[in-house]
PDB file of N, CA and C in Angstrom:
ATOM      1  N   HIS A   1     -44.540  99.607  69.298  1.00 56.00           N
ATOM      2  CA  HIS A   1     -43.693  99.543  68.131  1.00 56.00           C
ATOM      3  C   HIS A   1     -43.743  98.168  67.484  1.00 56.00           C
ATOM      4  N   ASP A   2     -44.771  97.412  67.784  1.00 63.00           N
ATOM      5  CA  ASP A   2     -44.915  96.099  67.159  1.00 63.00           C
ATOM      6  C   ASP A   2     -44.968  96.241  65.644  1.00 63.00           C
ATOM      7  N   GLY A   3     -44.192  95.446  64.961  1.00 66.00           N
ATOM      8  CA  GLY A   3     -44.179  95.459  63.503  1.00 66.00           C
ATOM      9  C   GLY A   3     -43.310  96.541  62.892  1.00 66.00           C
ATOM     10  N   ALA A   4     -42.768  97.430  63.683  1.00 66.00           N
ATOM     11  CA  ALA A   4     -41.901  98.486  63.150  1.00 66.00           C
ATOM     12  C   ALA A   4     -40.548  97.888  62.774  1.00 66.00           C
ATOM     13  N   PRO A   5     -39.983  98.279  61.618  1.00 77.00           N
ATOM     14  CA  PRO A   5     -38.682  97.722  61.227  1.00 77.00           C
ATOM     15  C   PRO A   5     -37.536  98.226  62.096  1.00 77.00           C
ATOM     16  N   GLY A   6     -37.707  99.400  62.656  1.00 86.00           N
ATOM     17  CA  GLY A   6     -36.653  99.944  63.491  1.00 86.00           C
ATOM     18  C   GLY A   6     -37.069 101.241  64.151  1.00 86.00           C
ATOM     19  N   ILE A   7     -36.277 101.655  65.096  1.00 89.00           N
ATOM     20  CA  ILE A   7     -36.489 102.907  65.819  1.00 89.00           C
ATOM     21  C   ILE A   7     -35.222 103.730  65.608  1.00 89.00           C
ATOM     22  N   ASP A   8     -35.390 104.966  65.150  1.00 92.00           N
ATOM     23  CA  ASP A   8     -34.231 105.799  64.840  1.00 92.00           C
ATOM     24  C   ASP A   8     -33.396 106.117  66.074  1.00 92.00           C
ATOM     25  N   ILE A   9     -34.042 106.627  67.132  1.00 93.00           N
ATOM     26  CA  ILE A   9     -33.308 107.012  68.346  1.00 93.00           C
ATOM     27  C   ILE A   9     -34.036 106.468  69.565  1.00 93.00           C
ATOM     28  N   PHE A  10     -33.308 105.719  70.376  1.00 91.00           N
ATOM     29  CA  PHE A  10     -33.817 105.184  71.633  1.00 91.00           C
ATOM     30  C   PHE A  10     -32.999 105.836  72.737  1.00 91.00           C
ATOM     31  N   LYS A  11     -33.634 106.651  73.575  1.00 94.00           N
ATOM     32  CA  LYS A  11     -32.930 107.343  74.668  1.00 94.00           C
ATOM     33  C   LYS A  11     -33.502 106.856  75.981  1.00 94.00           C
ATOM     34  N   ILE A  12     -32.612 106.503  76.894  1.00 89.00           N
ATOM     35  CA  ILE A  12     -33.069 106.000  78.181  1.00 89.00           C
ATOM     36  C   ILE A  12     -32.142 106.483  79.302  1.00 89.00           C
ATOM     37  N   ASP A  13     -32.769 106.884  80.392  1.00 88.00           N
ATOM     38  CA  ASP A  13     -32.073 107.216  81.632  1.00 88.00           C
ATOM     39  C   ASP A  13     -32.924 106.594  82.731  1.00 88.00           C
ATOM     40  N   CYS A  14     -32.562 105.399  83.122  1.00 85.00           N
ATOM     41  CA  CYS A  14     -33.405 104.642  84.060  1.00 85.00           C
ATOM     42  C   CYS A  14     -32.779 104.541  85.452  1.00 85.00           C
ATOM     43  N   GLU A  15     -31.868 105.477  85.757  1.00 83.00           N
ATOM     44  CA  GLU A  15     -31.285 105.587  87.105  1.00 83.00           C
ATOM     45  C   GLU A  15     -30.693 104.282  87.622  1.00 83.00           C
ATOM     46  N   GLY A  16     -29.919 103.630  86.769  1.00 78.00           N
ATOM     47  CA  GLY A  16     -29.199 102.435  87.191  1.00 78.00           C
ATOM     48  C   GLY A  16     -29.743 101.128  86.668  1.00 78.00           C
ATOM     49  N   CYS A  17     -30.931 101.123  86.093  1.00 84.00           N
ATOM     50  CA  CYS A  17     -31.491  99.853  85.606  1.00 84.00           C
ATOM     51  C   CYS A  17     -30.833  99.385  84.313  1.00 84.00           C
ATOM     52  N   GLU A  18     -29.981 100.231  83.716  1.00 89.00           N
ATOM     53  CA  GLU A  18     -29.384  99.873  82.431  1.00 89.00           C
ATOM     54  C   GLU A  18     -28.585  98.580  82.498  1.00 89.00           C
ATOM     55  N   HIS A  19     -28.005  98.287  83.655  1.00 86.00           N
ATOM     56  CA  HIS A  19     -27.187  97.072  83.784  1.00 86.00           C
ATOM     57  C   HIS A  19     -28.037  95.811  83.844  1.00 86.00           C
ATOM     58  N   GLU A  20     -29.301  95.949  84.198  1.00 88.00           N
ATOM     59  CA  GLU A  20     -30.203  94.801  84.230  1.00 88.00           C
ATOM     60  C   GLU A  20     -31.057  94.693  82.966  1.00 88.00           C
ATOM     61  N   THR A  21     -31.162  95.767  82.177  1.00 86.00           N
ATOM     62  CA  THR A  21     -32.105  95.762  81.054  1.00 86.00           C
ATOM     63  C   THR A  21     -31.467  95.856  79.676  1.00 86.00           C
ATOM     64  N   PHE A  22     -30.173  96.142  79.578  1.00 89.00           N
ATOM     65  CA  PHE A  22     -29.584  96.393  78.258  1.00 89.00           C
ATOM     66  C   PHE A  22     -29.714  95.212  77.311  1.00 89.00           C
ATOM     67  N   THR A  23     -29.712  93.984  77.832  1.00 91.00           N
ATOM     68  CA  THR A  23     -29.848  92.831  76.937  1.00 91.00           C
ATOM     69  C   THR A  23     -31.220  92.822  76.261  1.00 91.00           C
ATOM     70  N   ASP A  24     -32.222  93.362  76.945  1.00 91.00           N
ATOM     71  CA  ASP A  24     -33.551  93.468  76.320  1.00 91.00           C
ATOM     72  C   ASP A  24     -33.520  94.440  75.144  1.00 91.00           C
ATOM     73  N   TRP A  25     -32.773  95.525  75.268  1.00 92.00           N
ATOM     74  CA  TRP A  25     -32.709  96.507  74.178  1.00 92.00           C
ATOM     75  C   TRP A  25     -32.048  95.905  72.947  1.00 92.00           C
ATOM     76  N   LEU A  26     -31.086  95.007  73.172  1.00 92.00           N
ATOM     77  CA  LEU A  26     -30.286  94.443  72.088  1.00 92.00           C
ATOM     78  C   LEU A  26     -30.866  93.153  71.523  1.00 92.00           C
ATOM     79  N   ASP A  27     -31.957  92.687  72.073  1.00 91.00           N
ATOM     80  CA  ASP A  27     -32.583  91.434  71.650  1.00 91.00           C
ATOM     81  C   ASP A  27     -32.987  91.511  70.176  1.00 91.00           C
ATOM     82  N   ASP A  28     -32.582  90.510  69.395  1.00 86.00           N
ATOM     83  CA  ASP A  28     -32.871  90.491  67.956  1.00 86.00           C
ATOM     84  C   ASP A  28     -34.356  90.440  67.627  1.00 86.00           C
ATOM     85  N   SER A  29     -35.191  90.041  68.582  1.00 86.00           N
ATOM     86  CA  SER A  29     -36.623  89.967  68.310  1.00 86.00           C
ATOM     87  C   SER A  29     -37.294  91.342  68.370  1.00 86.00           C
ATOM     88  N   ASN A  30     -36.571  92.346  68.862  1.00 84.00           N
ATOM     89  CA  ASN A  30     -37.088  93.719  68.918  1.00 84.00           C
ATOM     90  C   ASN A  30     -36.767  94.440  67.617  1.00 84.00           C
ATOM     91  N   PRO A  31     -37.487  95.533  67.335  1.00 86.00           N
ATOM     92  CA  PRO A  31     -37.091  96.365  66.191  1.00 86.00           C
ATOM     93  C   PRO A  31     -35.656  96.856  66.395  1.00 86.00           C
ATOM     94  N   ILE A  32     -34.938  97.064  65.306  1.00 89.00           N
ATOM     95  CA  ILE A  32     -33.555  97.554  65.387  1.00 89.00           C
ATOM     96  C   ILE A  32     -33.559  98.974  65.937  1.00 89.00           C
ATOM     97  N   LEU A  33     -32.724  99.205  66.909  1.00 92.00           N
ATOM     98  CA  LEU A  33     -32.535 100.542  67.466  1.00 92.00           C
ATOM     99  C   LEU A  33     -31.313 101.134  66.765  1.00 92.00           C
ATOM    100  N   GLN A  34     -31.521 102.083  65.856  1.00 94.00           N
ATOM    101  CA  GLN A  34     -30.425 102.640  65.061  1.00 94.00           C
ATOM    102  C   GLN A  34     -29.411 103.386  65.922  1.00 94.00           C
ATOM    103  N   GLN A  35     -29.909 104.159  66.885  1.00 96.00           N
ATOM    104  CA  GLN A  35     -29.040 104.846  67.833  1.00 96.00           C
ATOM    105  C   GLN A  35     -29.569 104.602  69.236  1.00 96.00           C
ATOM    106  N   ILE A  36     -28.656 104.366  70.156  1.00 94.00           N
ATOM    107  CA  ILE A  36     -29.038 104.204  71.558  1.00 94.00           C
ATOM    108  C   ILE A  36     -28.275 105.259  72.351  1.00 94.00           C
ATOM    109  N   LEU A  37     -29.023 106.080  73.078  1.00 95.00           N
ATOM    110  CA  LEU A  37     -28.448 107.101  73.944  1.00 95.00           C
ATOM    111  C   LEU A  37     -28.817 106.715  75.360  1.00 95.00           C
ATOM    112  N   VAL A  38     -27.822 106.525  76.214  1.00 92.00           N
ATOM    113  CA  VAL A  38     -28.092 106.004  77.552  1.00 92.00           C
ATOM    114  C   VAL A  38     -27.170 106.655  78.572  1.00 92.00           C
ATOM    115  N   GLU A  39     -27.730 106.987  79.725  1.00 90.00           N
ATOM    116  CA  GLU A  39     -26.901 107.422  80.838  1.00 90.00           C
ATOM    117  C   GLU A  39     -26.501 106.169  81.610  1.00 90.00           C
ATOM    118  N   VAL A  40     -25.199 105.993  81.769  1.00 88.00           N
ATOM    119  CA  VAL A  40     -24.665 104.815  82.448  1.00 88.00           C
ATOM    120  C   VAL A  40     -24.170 105.247  83.823  1.00 88.00           C
ATOM    121  N   HIS A  41     -24.635 104.525  84.824  1.00 86.00           N
ATOM    122  CA  HIS A  41     -24.273 104.800  86.218  1.00 86.00           C
ATOM    123  C   HIS A  41     -23.183 103.844  86.669  1.00 86.00           C
ATOM    124  N   ALA A  42     -22.526 104.184  87.752  1.00 80.00           N
ATOM    125  CA  ALA A  42     -21.426 103.387  88.277  1.00 80.00           C
ATOM    126  C   ALA A  42     -21.818 101.925  88.433  1.00 80.00           C
ATOM    127  N   ALA A  43     -20.870 101.065  88.127  1.00 79.00           N
ATOM    128  CA  ALA A  43     -21.090  99.624  88.248  1.00 79.00           C
ATOM    129  C   ALA A  43     -19.736  98.964  88.457  1.00 79.00           C
ATOM    130  N   THR A  44     -19.753  97.665  88.699  1.00 76.00           N
ATOM    131  CA  THR A  44     -18.497  96.933  88.846  1.00 76.00           C
ATOM    132  C   THR A  44     -17.801  96.852  87.487  1.00 76.00           C
ATOM    133  N   GLY A  45     -16.521  96.563  87.523  1.00 75.00           N
ATOM    134  CA  GLY A  45     -15.770  96.417  86.277  1.00 75.00           C
ATOM    135  C   GLY A  45     -16.349  95.351  85.368  1.00 75.00           C
ATOM    136  N   ASN A  46     -16.771  94.221  85.955  1.00 86.00           N
ATOM    137  CA  ASN A  46     -17.354  93.148  85.148  1.00 86.00           C
ATOM    138  C   ASN A  46     -18.680  93.565  84.531  1.00 86.00           C
ATOM    139  N   GLN A  47     -19.489  94.309  85.279  1.00 87.00           N
ATOM    140  CA  GLN A  47     -20.765  94.778  84.724  1.00 87.00           C
ATOM    141  C   GLN A  47     -20.520  95.707  83.543  1.00 87.00           C
ATOM    142  N   MET A  48     -19.548  96.595  83.677  1.00 87.00           N
ATOM    143  CA  MET A  48     -19.253  97.523  82.587  1.00 87.00           C
ATOM    144  C   MET A  48     -18.702  96.770  81.378  1.00 87.00           C
ATOM    145  N   LYS A  49     -17.835  95.799  81.619  1.00 90.00           N
ATOM    146  CA  LYS A  49     -17.288  95.008  80.515  1.00 90.00           C
ATOM    147  C   LYS A  49     -18.405  94.270  79.798  1.00 90.00           C
ATOM    148  N   ASP A  50     -19.291  93.630  80.549  1.00 91.00           N
ATOM    149  CA  ASP A  50     -20.419  92.919  79.940  1.00 91.00           C
ATOM    150  C   ASP A  50     -21.293  93.869  79.127  1.00 91.00           C
ATOM    151  N   PHE A  51     -21.522  95.058  79.657  1.00 90.00           N
ATOM    152  CA  PHE A  51     -22.347  96.069  78.990  1.00 90.00           C
ATOM    153  C   PHE A  51     -21.744  96.425  77.631  1.00 90.00           C
ATOM    154  N   PHE A  52     -20.471  96.832  77.623  1.00 90.00           N
ATOM    155  CA  PHE A  52     -19.847  97.260  76.371  1.00 90.00           C
ATOM    156  C   PHE A  52     -19.598  96.102  75.417  1.00 90.00           C
ATOM    157  N   ASP A  53     -19.255  94.929  75.938  1.00 92.00           N
ATOM    158  CA  ASP A  53     -19.071  93.750  75.075  1.00 92.00           C
ATOM    159  C   ASP A  53     -20.370  93.380  74.373  1.00 92.00           C
ATOM    160  N   ALA A  54     -21.492  93.494  75.062  1.00 92.00           N
ATOM    161  CA  ALA A  54     -22.790  93.162  74.467  1.00 92.00           C
ATOM    162  C   ALA A  54     -23.136  94.119  73.334  1.00 92.00           C
ATOM    163  N   PHE A  55     -22.833  95.390  73.517  1.00 91.00           N
ATOM    164  CA  PHE A  55     -23.096  96.360  72.445  1.00 91.00           C
ATOM    165  C   PHE A  55     -22.235  96.044  71.226  1.00 91.00           C
ATOM    166  N   ARG A  56     -20.978  95.734  71.446  1.00 90.00           N
ATOM    167  CA  ARG A  56     -20.078  95.392  70.335  1.00 90.00           C
ATOM    168  C   ARG A  56     -20.573  94.139  69.624  1.00 90.00           C
ATOM    169  N   ALA A  57     -20.955  93.134  70.385  1.00 90.00           N
ATOM    170  CA  ALA A  57     -21.431  91.884  69.800  1.00 90.00           C
ATOM    171  C   ALA A  57     -22.713  92.086  69.003  1.00 90.00           C
ATOM    172  N   ALA A  58     -23.514  93.074  69.393  1.00 91.00           N
ATOM    173  CA  ALA A  58     -24.769  93.355  68.694  1.00 91.00           C
ATOM    174  C   ALA A  58     -24.557  94.292  67.496  1.00 91.00           C
ATOM    175  N   GLY A  59     -23.309  94.711  67.253  1.00 90.00           N
ATOM    176  CA  GLY A  59     -23.015  95.531  66.081  1.00 90.00           C
ATOM    177  C   GLY A  59     -23.067  97.027  66.303  1.00 90.00           C
ATOM    178  N   TYR A  60     -22.923  97.456  67.553  1.00 92.00           N
ATOM    179  CA  TYR A  60     -22.948  98.885  67.864  1.00 92.00           C
ATOM    180  C   TYR A  60     -21.540  99.413  68.099  1.00 92.00           C
ATOM    181  N   VAL A  61     -21.347 100.661  67.724  1.00 91.00           N
ATOM    182  CA  VAL A  61     -20.101 101.350  67.990  1.00 91.00           C
ATOM    183  C   VAL A  61     -20.423 102.566  68.856  1.00 91.00           C
ATOM    184  N   LYS A  62     -19.565 102.820  69.835  1.00 92.00           N
ATOM    185  CA  LYS A  62     -19.735 103.987  70.698  1.00 92.00           C
ATOM    186  C   LYS A  62     -19.200 105.193  69.944  1.00 92.00           C
ATOM    187  N   TYR A  63     -20.021 106.246  69.827  1.00 92.00           N
ATOM    188  CA  TYR A  63     -19.533 107.419  69.121  1.00 92.00           C
ATOM    189  C   TYR A  63     -19.497 108.672  69.990  1.00 92.00           C
ATOM    190  N   SER A  64     -19.960 108.576  71.216  1.00 92.00           N
ATOM    191  CA  SER A  64     -19.912 109.744  72.092  1.00 92.00           C
ATOM    192  C   SER A  64     -19.937 109.297  73.550  1.00 92.00           C
ATOM    193  N   LYS A  65     -19.202 110.036  74.363  1.00 92.00           N
ATOM    194  CA  LYS A  65     -19.212 109.830  75.816  1.00 92.00           C
ATOM    195  C   LYS A  65     -19.067 111.196  76.461  1.00 92.00           C
ATOM    196  N   GLU A  66     -19.997 111.536  77.331  1.00 91.00           N
ATOM    197  CA  GLU A  66     -19.944 112.818  78.030  1.00 91.00           C
ATOM    198  C   GLU A  66     -20.259 112.602  79.497  1.00 91.00           C
ATOM    199  N   HIS A  67     -19.501 113.260  80.345  1.00 89.00           N
ATOM    200  CA  HIS A  67     -19.780 113.216  81.772  1.00 89.00           C
ATOM    201  C   HIS A  67     -21.042 114.018  82.032  1.00 89.00           C
ATOM    202  N   ASN A  68     -21.889 113.529  82.924  1.00 84.00           N
ATOM    203  CA  ASN A  68     -23.114 114.257  83.287  1.00 84.00           C
ATOM    204  C   ASN A  68     -22.703 115.465  84.123  1.00 84.00           C
ATOM    205  N   VAL A  69     -22.758 116.638  83.526  1.00 85.00           N
ATOM    206  CA  VAL A  69     -22.276 117.849  84.205  1.00 85.00           C
ATOM    207  C   VAL A  69     -23.235 118.332  85.284  1.00 85.00           C
ATOM    208  N   GLN A  70     -24.451 117.815  85.279  1.00 84.00           N
ATOM    209  CA  GLN A  70     -25.396 118.191  86.332  1.00 84.00           C
ATOM    210  C   GLN A  70     -24.949 117.629  87.678  1.00 84.00           C
ATOM    211  N   PHE A  71     -24.258 116.490  87.638  1.00 81.00           N
ATOM    212  CA  PHE A  71     -23.751 115.840  88.844  1.00 81.00           C
ATOM    213  C   PHE A  71     -22.259 115.566  88.655  1.00 81.00           C
ATOM    214  N   PRO A  72     -21.426 116.609  88.681  1.00 83.00           N
ATOM    215  CA  PRO A  72     -20.009 116.442  88.328  1.00 83.00           C
ATOM    216  C   PRO A  72     -19.215 115.554  89.275  1.00 83.00           C
ATOM    217  N   ASN A  73     -19.678 115.352  90.492  1.00 87.00           N
ATOM    218  CA  ASN A  73     -18.932 114.529  91.451  1.00 87.00           C
ATOM    219  C   ASN A  73     -19.367 113.062  91.443  1.00 87.00           C
ATOM    220  N   LEU A  74     -20.302 112.717  90.576  1.00 83.00           N
ATOM    221  CA  LEU A  74     -20.796 111.344  90.514  1.00 83.00           C
ATOM    222  C   LEU A  74     -20.399 110.699  89.186  1.00 83.00           C
ATOM    223  N   PRO A  75     -20.194 109.381  89.192  1.00 84.00           N
ATOM    224  CA  PRO A  75     -19.752 108.687  87.971  1.00 84.00           C
ATOM    225  C   PRO A  75     -20.926 108.347  87.041  1.00 84.00           C
ATOM    226  N   PHE A  76     -21.560 109.371  86.478  1.00 88.00           N
ATOM    227  CA  PHE A  76     -22.654 109.196  85.524  1.00 88.00           C
ATOM    228  C   PHE A  76     -22.168 109.704  84.171  1.00 88.00           C
ATOM    229  N   TYR A  77     -22.306 108.874  83.139  1.00 90.00           N
ATOM    230  CA  TYR A  77     -21.840 109.235  81.808  1.00 90.00           C
ATOM    231  C   TYR A  77     -22.925 108.977  80.787  1.00 90.00           C
ATOM    232  N   GLU A  78     -23.047 109.894  79.837  1.00 93.00           N
ATOM    233  CA  GLU A  78     -23.970 109.747  78.720  1.00 93.00           C
ATOM    234  C   GLU A  78     -23.201 109.115  77.565  1.00 93.00           C
ATOM    235  N   TYR A  79     -23.649 107.942  77.133  1.00 92.00           N
ATOM    236  CA  TYR A  79     -23.029 107.251  75.999  1.00 92.00           C
ATOM    237  C   TYR A  79     -23.995 107.244  74.831  1.00 92.00           C
ATOM    238  N   SER A  80     -23.424 107.320  73.635  1.00 95.00           N
ATOM    239  CA  SER A  80     -24.210 107.215  72.411  1.00 95.00           C
ATOM    240  C   SER A  80     -23.621 106.098  71.563  1.00 95.00           C
ATOM    241  N   PHE A  81     -24.495 105.231  71.087  1.00 94.00           N
ATOM    242  CA  PHE A  81     -24.102 104.085  70.270  1.00 94.00           C
ATOM    243  C   PHE A  81     -24.838 104.138  68.937  1.00 94.00           C
ATOM    244  N   LEU A  82     -24.180 103.674  67.892  1.00 95.00           N
ATOM    245  CA  LEU A  82     -24.748 103.646  66.555  1.00 95.00           C
ATOM    246  C   LEU A  82     -24.672 102.224  66.025  1.00 95.00           C
ATOM    247  N   LYS A  83     -25.785 101.743  65.501  1.00 93.00           N
ATOM    248  CA  LYS A  83     -25.830 100.399  64.918  1.00 93.00           C
ATOM    249  C   LYS A  83     -25.206 100.455  63.529  1.00 93.00           C
ATOM    250  N   LEU A  84     -24.208  99.619  63.304  1.00 90.00           N
ATOM    251  CA  LEU A  84     -23.534  99.587  62.014  1.00 90.00           C
ATOM    252  C   LEU A  84     -23.886  98.317  61.256  1.00 90.00           C
ATOM    253  N   SER A  85     -23.679  98.360  59.980  1.00 81.00           N
ATOM    254  CA  SER A  85     -23.910  97.204  59.117  1.00 81.00           C
ATOM    255  C   SER A  85     -23.013  96.061  59.562  1.00 81.00           C
ATOM    256  N   LYS A  86     -23.479  94.839  59.396  1.00 72.00           N
ATOM    257  CA  LYS A  86     -22.659  93.668  59.750  1.00 72.00           C
ATOM    258  C   LYS A  86     -21.373  93.633  58.932  1.00 72.00           C
ATOM    259  N   ASP A  87     -21.391  94.238  57.728  1.00 74.00           N
ATOM    260  CA  ASP A  87     -20.189  94.287  56.897  1.00 74.00           C
ATOM    261  C   ASP A  87     -19.072  95.065  57.582  1.00 74.00           C
ATOM    262  N   TYR A  88     -19.423  96.034  58.392  1.00 72.00           N
ATOM    263  CA  TYR A  88     -18.418  96.830  59.093  1.00 72.00           C
ATOM    264  C   TYR A  88     -17.587  95.958  60.027  1.00 72.00           C
ATOM    265  N   TRP A  89     -18.199  94.939  60.589  1.00 64.00           N
ATOM    266  CA  TRP A  89     -17.549  94.100  61.598  1.00 64.00           C
ATOM    267  C   TRP A  89     -16.948  92.835  61.005  1.00 64.00           C
ATOM    268  N   MET A  90     -16.753  92.764  59.692  1.00 65.00           N
ATOM    269  CA  MET A  90     -16.203  91.559  59.071  1.00 65.00           C
ATOM    270  C   MET A  90     -14.843  91.251  59.664  1.00 65.00           C
ATOM    271  N   ASP A  91     -14.654  90.017  60.103  1.00 63.00           N
ATOM    272  CA  ASP A  91     -13.411  89.628  60.765  1.00 63.00           C
ATOM    273  C   ASP A  91     -12.228  89.536  59.812  1.00 63.00           C
ATOM    274  N   ASP A  92     -12.478  89.248  58.527  1.00 61.00           N
ATOM    275  CA  ASP A  92     -11.362  89.042  57.612  1.00 61.00           C
ATOM    276  C   ASP A  92     -10.886  90.323  56.935  1.00 61.00           C
ATOM    277  N   VAL A  93     -11.462  91.453  57.297  1.00 56.00           N
ATOM    278  CA  VAL A  93     -11.035  92.729  56.737  1.00 56.00           C
ATOM    279  C   VAL A  93      -9.953  93.313  57.638  1.00 56.00           C
ATOM    280  N   VAL A  94      -8.834  93.679  57.047  1.00 59.00           N
ATOM    281  CA  VAL A  94      -7.721  94.230  57.805  1.00 59.00           C
ATOM    282  C   VAL A  94      -7.707  95.737  57.607  1.00 59.00           C
ATOM    283  N   ASP A  95      -7.618  96.460  58.683  1.00 57.00           N
ATOM    284  CA  ASP A  95      -7.501  97.911  58.627  1.00 57.00           C
ATOM    285  C   ASP A  95      -6.127  98.221  58.043  1.00 57.00           C
ATOM    286  N   PRO A  96      -6.069  98.953  56.918  1.00 56.00           N
ATOM    287  CA  PRO A  96      -4.769  99.220  56.304  1.00 56.00           C
ATOM    288  C   PRO A  96      -3.850 100.070  57.180  1.00 56.00           C
ATOM    289  N   GLY A  97      -4.396 100.726  58.178  1.00 55.00           N
ATOM    290  CA  GLY A  97      -3.577 101.542  59.067  1.00 55.00           C
ATOM    291  C   GLY A  97      -2.973 100.753  60.212  1.00 55.00           C
ATOM    292  N   VAL A  98      -3.321  99.478  60.318  1.00 56.00           N
ATOM    293  CA  VAL A  98      -2.835  98.646  61.415  1.00 56.00           C
ATOM    294  C   VAL A  98      -1.892  97.594  60.853  1.00 56.00           C
ATOM    295  N   LEU A  99      -0.688  97.547  61.388  1.00 55.00           N
ATOM    296  CA  LEU A  99       0.276  96.546  60.949  1.00 55.00           C
ATOM    297  C   LEU A  99       0.222  95.357  61.890  1.00 55.00           C
ATOM    298  N   THR A 100       0.011  94.199  61.332  1.00 56.00           N
ATOM    299  CA  THR A 100       0.006  92.972  62.131  1.00 56.00           C
ATOM    300  C   THR A 100       1.390  92.348  62.074  1.00 56.00           C
ATOM    301  N   ASP A 101       1.631  91.354  62.917  1.00 57.00           N
ATOM    302  CA  ASP A 101       2.903  90.641  62.887  1.00 57.00           C
ATOM    303  C   ASP A 101       3.124  90.022  61.511  1.00 57.00           C
ATOM    304  N   GLU A 102       2.035  89.507  60.913  1.00 56.00           N
ATOM    305  CA  GLU A 102       2.136  88.878  59.603  1.00 56.00           C
ATOM    306  C   GLU A 102       2.543  89.896  58.540  1.00 56.00           C
ATOM    307  N   SER A 103       1.932  91.091  58.573  1.00 48.00           N
ATOM    308  CA  SER A 103       2.276  92.103  57.569  1.00 48.00           C
ATOM    309  C   SER A 103       3.695  92.618  57.797  1.00 48.00           C
ATOM    310  N   ASN A 104       4.145  92.713  59.037  1.00 49.00           N
ATOM    311  CA  ASN A 104       5.518  93.129  59.315  1.00 49.00           C
ATOM    312  C   ASN A 104       6.506  92.098  58.790  1.00 49.00           C
ATOM    313  N   SER A 105       6.201  90.813  58.980  1.00 52.00           N
ATOM    314  CA  SER A 105       7.066  89.738  58.514  1.00 52.00           C
ATOM    315  C   SER A 105       7.132  89.759  56.990  1.00 52.00           C
ATOM    316  N   SER A 106       6.009  89.928  56.348  1.00 50.00           N
ATOM    317  CA  SER A 106       5.955  89.980  54.894  1.00 50.00           C
ATOM    318  C   SER A 106       6.768  91.154  54.372  1.00 50.00           C
ATOM    319  N   ARG A 107       6.665  92.298  55.015  1.00 48.00           N
ATOM    320  CA  ARG A 107       7.405  93.493  54.610  1.00 48.00           C
ATOM    321  C   ARG A 107       8.918  93.257  54.772  1.00 48.00           C
ATOM    322  N   ARG A 108       9.324  92.612  55.883  1.00 48.00           N
ATOM    323  CA  ARG A 108      10.751  92.328  56.108  1.00 48.00           C
ATOM    324  C   ARG A 108      11.290  91.407  55.006  1.00 48.00           C
ATOM    325  N   ASN A 109      10.522  90.338  54.702  1.00 52.00           N
ATOM    326  CA  ASN A 109      10.966  89.391  53.653  1.00 52.00           C
ATOM    327  C   ASN A 109      11.116  90.075  52.311  1.00 52.00           C
ATOM    328  N   ARG A 110      10.187  90.961  51.993  1.00 50.00           N
ATOM    329  CA  ARG A 110      10.231  91.680  50.735  1.00 50.00           C
ATOM    330  C   ARG A 110      11.469  92.591  50.687  1.00 50.00           C
ATOM    331  N   ASN A 111      11.766  93.259  51.798  1.00 49.00           N
ATOM    332  CA  ASN A 111      12.925  94.144  51.828  1.00 49.00           C
ATOM    333  C   ASN A 111      14.244  93.378  51.764  1.00 49.00           C
ATOM    334  N   GLU A 112      14.282  92.161  52.320  1.00 56.00           N
ATOM    335  CA  GLU A 112      15.508  91.366  52.325  1.00 56.00           C
ATOM    336  C   GLU A 112      15.844  90.862  50.935  1.00 56.00           C
ATOM    337  N   THR A 113      14.845  90.673  50.074  1.00 53.00           N
ATOM    338  CA  THR A 113      15.088  90.138  48.739  1.00 53.00           C
ATOM    339  C   THR A 113      15.465  91.227  47.735  1.00 53.00           C
ATOM    340  N   ARG A 114      15.425  92.482  48.159  1.00 50.00           N
ATOM    341  CA  ARG A 114      15.776  93.585  47.235  1.00 50.00           C
ATOM    342  C   ARG A 114      17.252  93.780  47.153  1.00 50.00           C
TER     343      ARG A 114
END
C-alpha cells in the first residue's frame, strides 16, 4: 500500500498481538485507515486504557462493540473504529446538549436579573 492515500477498511484478528501492534496501525506515516475492525482479547486495565486512549488521540471513534459469540465464555470483543475529521475533535466546541458549570452559572445569573 505504499503511496496509497488511505485504506477504507482494515480488519485484523491477530490473537492477542493487538496490544503490541496497535501503535503501528495508528502511525501517521502509514496510509490513513478509514475504518479499523479488530478483535480485542483480554488485557490488563492499563493496556486497555492505553489502547482506547491511543485511538481517541489518533482521531478515531468507536462505533461498534460485539462479544465474540463463537467463544461466549472468553473475553474477546469485536470493536469497530471510524476515523473522523480533526474538526470533529475541536476542543473549543461545546456540545449544546451538555451543560457545563460555566453555562449553569451564566443561566443562573440571567434568571436572577429577570
